[in-house]
mmCIF file of C-alpha atoms in Angstrom:
data_model
loop_
_atom_site.group_PDB
_atom_site.id
_atom_site.type_symbol
_atom_site.label_atom_id
_atom_site.label_comp_id
_atom_site.label_asym_id
_atom_site.label_seq_id
_atom_site.Cartn_x
_atom_site.Cartn_y
_atom_site.Cartn_z
ATOM 1 C CA MET A 1 123.142 105.264 218.643
ATOM 2 C CA LEU A 2 124.478 101.775 219.403
ATOM 3 C CA ILE A 3 126.984 103.188 221.911
ATOM 4 C CA ARG A 4 124.221 105.102 223.708
ATOM 5 C CA LEU A 5 122.001 102.022 223.861
ATOM 6 C CA GLY A 6 124.972 99.966 225.011
ATOM 7 C CA GLY A 7 125.657 102.500 227.759
ATOM 8 C CA LEU A 8 122.039 102.358 228.874
ATOM 9 C CA ALA A 9 122.105 98.557 228.824
ATOM 10 C CA SER A 10 125.318 98.620 230.867
ATOM 11 C CA MET A 11 123.768 100.859 233.498
ATOM 12 C CA VAL A 12 120.650 98.699 233.758
ATOM 13 C CA GLY A 13 122.798 95.565 233.861
ATOM 14 C CA GLY A 14 124.985 97.088 236.579
ATOM 15 C CA LEU A 15 121.911 97.951 238.630
ATOM 16 C CA LEU A 16 120.565 94.409 238.242
ATOM 17 C CA TYR A 17 123.974 92.961 239.095
ATOM 18 C CA ALA A 18 124.212 95.093 242.247
ATOM 19 C CA THR A 19 120.676 94.091 243.201
ATOM 20 C CA LEU A 20 121.520 90.433 242.681
ATOM 21 C CA GLY A 21 124.630 90.806 244.823
ATOM 22 C CA LEU A 22 122.586 92.470 247.564
ATOM 23 C CA VAL A 23 119.987 89.695 247.449
ATOM 24 C CA ILE A 24 122.716 87.052 247.697
ATOM 25 C CA PHE A 25 124.346 88.928 250.573
ATOM 26 C CA LEU A 26 121.088 89.292 252.477
ATOM 27 C CA ARG A 27 119.989 85.715 251.922
ATOM 28 C CA ALA A 28 120.061 83.863 255.218
ATOM 29 C CA PRO A 29 118.433 80.641 256.449
ATOM 30 C CA ASN A 30 115.623 82.548 258.142
ATOM 31 C CA LEU A 31 114.593 84.478 255.024
ATOM 32 C CA PRO A 32 111.611 83.211 253.036
ATOM 33 C CA GLU A 33 112.043 81.071 249.923
ATOM 34 C CA SER A 34 110.792 83.988 247.810
ATOM 35 C CA ILE A 35 114.267 85.543 248.086
ATOM 36 C CA GLY A 36 115.625 82.562 246.120
ATOM 37 C CA PHE A 37 112.923 83.125 243.515
ATOM 38 C CA ILE A 38 113.910 86.791 243.209
ATOM 39 C CA GLN A 39 117.570 85.813 242.955
ATOM 40 C CA SER A 40 116.853 83.345 240.136
ATOM 41 C CA ALA A 41 114.630 85.839 238.315
ATOM 42 C CA LEU A 42 117.344 88.528 238.458
ATOM 43 C CA LEU A 43 119.915 86.041 237.160
ATOM 44 C CA ILE A 44 117.646 85.238 234.221
ATOM 45 C CA LEU A 45 117.141 88.942 233.446
ATOM 46 C CA LEU A 46 120.887 89.522 233.561
ATOM 47 C CA LEU A 47 121.510 86.639 231.196
ATOM 48 C CA LEU A 48 118.903 87.853 228.722
ATOM 49 C CA GLY A 49 120.570 91.266 228.751
ATOM 50 C CA ALA A 50 123.993 89.684 228.260
ATOM 51 C CA MET A 51 122.700 87.675 225.304
ATOM 52 C CA ALA A 52 121.308 90.858 223.742
ATOM 53 C CA ALA A 53 124.662 92.591 224.294
ATOM 54 C CA ILE A 54 126.524 89.685 222.669
ATOM 55 C CA ALA A 55 124.237 89.919 219.635
ATOM 56 C CA ALA A 56 124.713 93.712 219.400
ATOM 57 C CA LEU A 57 128.485 93.399 219.712
ATOM 58 C CA HIS A 58 128.475 90.767 216.982
ATOM 59 C CA ALA A 59 126.439 93.020 214.710
ATOM 60 C CA LEU A 60 128.870 95.874 215.288
ATOM 61 C CA GLN A 61 132.064 93.899 214.774
ATOM 62 C CA ARG A 62 131.179 91.448 212.003
ATOM 63 C CA GLN A 63 131.895 93.990 209.279
ATOM 64 C CA ARG A 64 135.298 94.870 210.711
ATOM 65 C CA HIS A 65 136.645 91.415 211.547
ATOM 66 C CA GLY A 66 134.868 89.367 208.980
ATOM 67 C CA TRP A 67 132.119 86.884 209.390
ATOM 68 C CA ALA A 68 134.012 83.859 210.697
ATOM 69 C CA ARG A 69 135.998 85.152 213.701
ATOM 70 C CA THR A 70 133.283 87.286 215.218
ATOM 71 C CA THR A 71 130.524 84.776 214.570
ATOM 72 C CA VAL A 72 132.432 81.935 216.215
ATOM 73 C CA ALA A 73 133.308 84.018 219.294
ATOM 74 C CA SER A 74 129.750 85.357 219.576
ATOM 75 C CA LEU A 75 128.265 81.904 219.126
ATOM 76 C CA ILE A 76 130.520 80.444 221.830
ATOM 77 C CA ALA A 77 129.615 83.241 224.257
ATOM 78 C CA PHE A 78 125.917 82.925 223.402
ATOM 79 C CA ILE A 79 125.893 79.139 223.912
ATOM 80 C CA GLY A 80 127.584 79.587 227.282
ATOM 81 C CA ALA A 81 124.969 82.156 228.288
ATOM 82 C CA VAL A 82 122.183 79.785 227.221
ATOM 83 C CA LEU A 83 123.658 76.995 229.367
ATOM 84 C CA ILE A 84 123.786 79.326 232.368
ATOM 85 C CA LEU A 85 120.207 80.359 231.552
ATOM 86 C CA VAL A 86 119.165 76.696 231.721
ATOM 87 C CA PHE A 87 120.686 76.591 235.216
ATOM 88 C CA GLY A 88 118.763 79.736 236.193
ATOM 89 C CA LEU A 89 115.506 78.335 234.864
ATOM 90 C CA GLY A 90 116.130 75.114 236.789
ATOM 91 C CA GLU A 91 116.626 77.158 239.950
ATOM 92 C CA LEU A 92 113.464 79.110 239.250
ATOM 93 C CA LEU A 93 111.320 76.066 238.513
ATOM 94 C CA ALA A 94 112.484 74.062 241.529
ATOM 95 C CA SER A 95 110.482 76.178 243.911
ATOM 96 C CA SER A 96 110.781 74.028 247.012
ATOM 97 C CA PRO A 97 113.755 72.219 248.568
ATOM 98 C CA ALA A 98 111.859 68.932 248.089
ATOM 99 C CA ASP A 99 112.142 69.397 244.300
ATOM 100 C CA ARG A 100 115.928 69.512 244.543
ATOM 101 C CA THR A 101 117.292 65.981 244.538
ATOM 102 C CA THR A 102 120.924 64.936 244.227
ATOM 103 C CA GLU A 103 120.439 64.252 240.513
ATOM 104 C CA TRP A 104 118.908 67.702 240.097
ATOM 105 C CA TYR A 105 121.992 69.302 241.690
ATOM 106 C CA TYR A 106 124.334 67.329 239.425
ATOM 107 C CA MET A 107 122.375 68.244 236.313
ATOM 108 C CA THR A 108 121.982 71.965 237.019
ATOM 109 C CA GLY A 109 125.508 72.222 238.394
ATOM 110 C CA THR A 110 126.860 70.744 235.182
ATOM 111 C CA PHE A 111 124.941 73.291 233.099
ATOM 112 C CA LEU A 112 126.293 76.089 235.276
ATOM 113 C CA PHE A 113 129.925 74.942 235.246
ATOM 114 C CA VAL A 114 130.104 74.179 231.528
ATOM 115 C CA GLY A 115 128.152 77.338 230.695
ATOM 116 C CA VAL A 116 130.527 79.522 232.701
ATOM 117 C CA LEU A 117 133.594 78.019 231.030
ATOM 118 C CA VAL A 118 132.160 78.293 227.525
ATOM 119 C CA ALA A 119 130.831 81.832 228.054
ATOM 120 C CA THR A 120 134.164 82.941 229.510
ATOM 121 C CA ILE A 121 136.062 81.731 226.442
ATOM 122 C CA GLY A 122 133.629 83.468 224.080
ATOM 123 C CA ILE A 123 133.490 86.736 226.004
ATOM 124 C CA ILE A 124 137.266 86.966 226.345
ATOM 125 C CA ALA A 125 137.540 86.427 222.572
ATOM 126 C CA LEU A 126 134.950 89.163 221.998
ATOM 127 C CA GLY A 127 136.933 91.448 224.313
ATOM 128 C CA ILE A 128 140.103 90.831 222.318
ATOM 129 C CA PHE A 129 138.266 91.498 219.047
ATOM 130 C CA THR A 130 136.819 94.691 220.544
ATOM 131 C CA LEU A 131 140.305 95.911 221.412
ATOM 132 C CA GLU A 132 141.584 95.060 217.909
ATOM 133 C CA ALA A 133 138.662 96.619 216.054
ATOM 134 C CA GLY A 134 138.861 100.036 217.660
ATOM 135 C CA LEU A 135 135.154 100.645 217.024
ATOM 136 C CA LEU A 136 134.479 101.110 220.737
ATOM 137 C CA PRO A 137 136.620 102.745 223.426
ATOM 138 C CA TRP A 138 139.497 100.562 224.659
ATOM 139 C CA TRP A 139 137.959 100.173 228.090
ATOM 140 C CA CYS A 140 134.996 98.283 226.594
ATOM 141 C CA GLY A 141 137.306 95.466 225.510
ATOM 142 C CA VAL A 142 139.118 95.498 228.839
ATOM 143 C CA ALA A 143 135.787 95.412 230.694
ATOM 144 C CA LEU A 144 134.706 92.374 228.670
ATOM 145 C CA ILE A 145 137.914 90.541 229.461
ATOM 146 C CA ALA A 146 138.030 91.509 233.155
ATOM 147 C CA GLY A 147 134.320 90.970 233.757
ATOM 148 C CA SER A 148 134.159 87.467 232.386
ATOM 149 C CA PRO A 149 131.601 85.080 233.907
ATOM 150 C CA PHE A 150 134.367 83.035 235.533
ATOM 151 C CA ILE A 151 134.837 85.767 238.153
ATOM 152 C CA GLY A 152 131.077 86.014 238.717
ATOM 153 C CA PHE A 153 130.892 82.236 239.137
ATOM 154 C CA PHE A 154 133.030 82.439 242.258
ATOM 155 C CA LEU A 155 131.045 85.403 243.587
ATOM 156 C CA TYR A 156 127.753 83.528 243.119
#
């Protein structure tokens, strides 16, 4: 049941990710500001889905690896996702360019950078634990490691 729900969540997440990439690609100076709103809203939805996936992966693996290892890795990944979510909410709430001051860019940029680094460490650890546990197919662990937020940070 968990694998089926995880597969469904992966497909929905992939669709949202592709939509976000298309919105970023199509965004040009002559497009309305609502495109930025849609981009921020999709980022927030993706992050909420990622946080749910981290919690489900933790629930699946905590019995196999013990409480400490899986909880620490899941907590690190979750905290990183929350920091990126703070960045996304800042983007969403700053609706006009006049709201975005230099201090605002430093603050939200710091949340994004630190969040990406922290989430990457946690997700790579979860990927390694997934490979070791053998509860999911091997490609799930490889996908977690290869699809870390650090790669997405440079695509954003």
